[in-house]
PDB file of C-alpha atoms in Angstrom:
ATOM      1  CA  MET A  76     -19.272  -3.369  -5.077  1.00 50.00           C
ATOM      2  CA  SER A  77     -17.282  -1.731  -7.788  1.00 56.00           C
ATOM      3  CA  ASP A  78     -17.573  -3.039 -11.390  1.00 65.00           C
ATOM      4  CA  ARG A  79     -13.756  -3.083 -11.610  1.00 69.00           C
ATOM      5  CA  PRO A  80     -12.174  -6.278 -12.102  1.00 73.00           C
ATOM      6  CA  GLN A  81     -10.257  -7.832  -9.067  1.00 72.00           C
ATOM      7  CA  PRO A  82      -6.785  -8.181  -9.378  1.00 73.00           C
ATOM      8  CA  GLU A  83      -5.121 -11.683  -9.338  1.00 76.00           C
ATOM      9  CA  THR A  84      -3.912 -12.591  -6.058  1.00 74.00           C
ATOM     10  CA  THR A  85      -2.261 -15.552  -4.730  1.00 76.00           C
ATOM     11  CA  VAL A  86      -1.951 -16.604  -1.165  1.00 74.00           C
ATOM     12  CA  PRO A  87       0.875 -19.117  -0.347  1.00 77.00           C
ATOM     13  CA  ALA A  88      -0.062 -22.588   0.188  1.00 79.00           C
ATOM     14  CA  ASP A  89       0.973 -22.761   3.969  1.00 82.00           C
ATOM     15  CA  GLU A  90      -1.017 -19.858   5.007  1.00 81.00           C
ATOM     16  CA  THR A  91      -4.869 -19.455   5.268  1.00 87.00           C
ATOM     17  CA  PRO A  92      -6.329 -16.604   3.138  1.00 87.00           C
ATOM     18  CA  VAL A  93      -8.429 -13.896   4.671  1.00 90.00           C
ATOM     19  CA  VAL A  94     -11.636 -13.842   2.782  1.00 91.00           C
ATOM     20  CA  CYS A  95     -14.052 -10.768   2.112  1.00 91.00           C
ATOM     21  CA  PRO A  96     -17.436 -11.418   3.546  1.00 91.00           C
ATOM     22  CA  TYR A  97     -19.072  -9.357   0.827  1.00 89.00           C
ATOM     23  CA  CYS A  98     -17.371 -10.812  -2.608  1.00 89.00           C
ATOM     24  CA  GLY A  99     -15.373 -13.718  -1.384  1.00 87.00           C
ATOM     25  CA  PHE A 100     -11.943 -11.921  -2.760  1.00 89.00           C
ATOM     26  CA  GLU A 101      -8.951 -13.526  -1.211  1.00 88.00           C
ATOM     27  CA  LEU A 102      -6.387 -11.445   0.589  1.00 89.00           C
ATOM     28  CA  THR A 103      -3.359 -12.296   2.332  1.00 87.00           C
ATOM     29  CA  ASP A 104      -3.719 -10.463   5.888  1.00 90.00           C
ATOM     30  CA  ASP A 105      -5.883  -8.819   7.731  1.00 92.00           C
ATOM     31  CA  LYS A 106      -4.710  -5.330   7.050  1.00 94.00           C
ATOM     32  CA  GLN A 107      -5.278  -5.985   3.248  1.00 92.00           C
ATOM     33  CA  ARG A 108      -8.875  -7.022   4.019  1.00 94.00           C
ATOM     34  CA  ARG A 109      -9.505  -3.909   5.856  1.00 95.00           C
ATOM     35  CA  LEU A 110      -8.428  -1.737   2.940  1.00 95.00           C
ATOM     36  CA  HIS A 111     -10.023  -3.564   0.559  1.00 94.00           C
ATOM     37  CA  LEU A 112     -13.592  -3.508   2.740  1.00 95.00           C
ATOM     38  CA  GLY A 113     -13.215   0.453   2.912  1.00 95.00           C
ATOM     39  CA  LEU A 114     -12.310   0.849  -0.873  1.00 94.00           C
ATOM     40  CA  GLU A 115     -14.742  -1.551  -2.219  1.00 93.00           C
ATOM     41  CA  HIS A 116     -17.774  -1.778   0.234  1.00 94.00           C
ATOM     42  CA  TYR A 117     -17.444   1.428   2.173  1.00 94.00           C
ATOM     43  CA  ALA A 118     -21.287   1.808   2.263  1.00 94.00           C
ATOM     44  CA  GLU A 119     -21.896  -1.421   3.807  1.00 94.00           C
ATOM     45  CA  LEU A 120     -19.328  -1.302   6.562  1.00 94.00           C
ATOM     46  CA  THR A 121     -20.180  -1.284  10.304  1.00 94.00           C
ATOM     47  CA  ASP A 122     -19.078   1.970  12.264  1.00 96.00           C
ATOM     48  CA  GLU A 123     -16.353  -0.074  13.854  1.00 96.00           C
ATOM     49  CA  GLU A 124     -15.319  -1.194  10.417  1.00 95.00           C
ATOM     50  CA  ARG A 125     -15.249   1.971   8.926  1.00 96.00           C
ATOM     51  CA  GLU A 126     -12.988   3.082  11.828  1.00 97.00           C
ATOM     52  CA  ALA A 127     -10.429   0.512  11.558  1.00 96.00           C
ATOM     53  CA  PHE A 128     -10.373   1.121   7.590  1.00 97.00           C
ATOM     54  CA  LYS A 129      -9.523   5.014   8.416  1.00 97.00           C
ATOM     55  CA  GLU A 130      -6.944   3.923  10.926  1.00 97.00           C
ATOM     56  CA  THR A 131      -5.476   1.543   8.421  1.00 97.00           C
ATOM     57  CA  TYR A 132      -5.661   3.888   5.556  1.00 97.00           C
ATOM     58  CA  THR A 133      -3.921   6.559   7.647  1.00 98.00           C
ATOM     59  CA  GLN A 134      -0.940   4.199   8.750  1.00 97.00           C
ATOM     60  CA  GLU A 135      -0.671   2.994   5.210  1.00 97.00           C
ATOM     61  CA  GLU A 136      -0.814   6.825   3.757  1.00 98.00           C
ATOM     62  CA  THR A 137       2.103   7.383   6.431  1.00 98.00           C
ATOM     63  CA  GLU A 138       4.180   4.807   5.546  1.00 97.00           C
ATOM     64  CA  LEU A 139       3.818   5.495   1.634  1.00 98.00           C
ATOM     65  CA  ASN A 140       4.786   9.420   2.476  1.00 98.00           C
ATOM     66  CA  ARG A 141       8.009   8.104   4.270  1.00 98.00           C
ATOM     67  CA  PHE A 142       9.019   6.001   1.462  1.00 98.00           C
ATOM     68  CA  ARG A 143       8.184   8.694  -1.059  1.00 99.00           C
ATOM     69  CA  ILE A 144      10.740  11.030   1.092  1.00 99.00           C
ATOM     70  CA  VAL A 145      13.306   8.955   1.526  1.00 99.00           C
ATOM     71  CA  ALA A 146      13.504   7.732  -2.154  1.00 99.00           C
ATOM     72  CA  LEU A 147      13.470  11.560  -3.226  1.00 99.00           C
ATOM     73  CA  GLY A 148      16.451  11.983  -0.489  1.00 99.00           C
ATOM     74  CA  GLY A 149      18.451   9.071  -2.266  1.00 99.00           C
ATOM     75  CA  LEU A 150      17.831  10.551  -5.794  1.00 99.00           C
ATOM     76  CA  VAL A 151      19.274  13.842  -4.627  1.00 99.00           C
ATOM     77  CA  ALA A 152      22.022  12.439  -2.848  1.00 99.00           C
ATOM     78  CA  LEU A 153      22.679  10.011  -6.289  1.00 98.00           C
ATOM     79  CA  TYR A 154      22.340  13.130  -8.257  1.00 98.00           C
ATOM     80  CA  PHE A 155      25.026  15.462  -6.006  1.00 98.00           C
ATOM     81  CA  GLY A 156      27.147  12.351  -6.111  1.00 98.00           C
ATOM     82  CA  PHE A 157      27.492  12.297  -9.971  1.00 97.00           C
ATOM     83  CA  LEU A 158      27.987  16.061  -9.944  1.00 97.00           C
ATOM     84  CA  VAL A 159      30.913  15.947  -7.438  1.00 97.00           C
ATOM     85  CA  VAL A 160      32.550  13.014  -9.317  1.00 97.00           C
ATOM     86  CA  TYR A 161      31.880  14.903 -12.713  1.00 96.00           C
ATOM     87  CA  ALA A 162      33.447  17.927 -11.075  1.00 95.00           C
ATOM     88  CA  VAL A 163      36.406  16.058 -10.061  1.00 95.00           C
ATOM     89  CA  LEU A 164      37.073  13.925 -13.078  1.00 94.00           C
ATOM     90  CA  ALA A 165      36.270  17.011 -15.530  1.00 87.00           C
ATOM     91  CA  VAL A 166      39.089  19.319 -14.230  1.00 73.00           C
TER      92      VAL A 166
END
């Protein structure tokens, strides 16, 4: 386990939290638990848990990369939109 302080988390009252078996940290779902286990307790995991972490991490990384590309595309479109408006109104 790392020496970093754990962030404050809240689980909605109508849901049952998923608890880390190593440190008791409460998480909202199994995906978050797999990521927590891999990042905080990797040396203590079984081979199956490590494989589940790697799959979840890869999926999360893919989703983040897609978000970054979409966000960059939106910023580029916004920039050129302002450029066109400026070109039309400045004349």
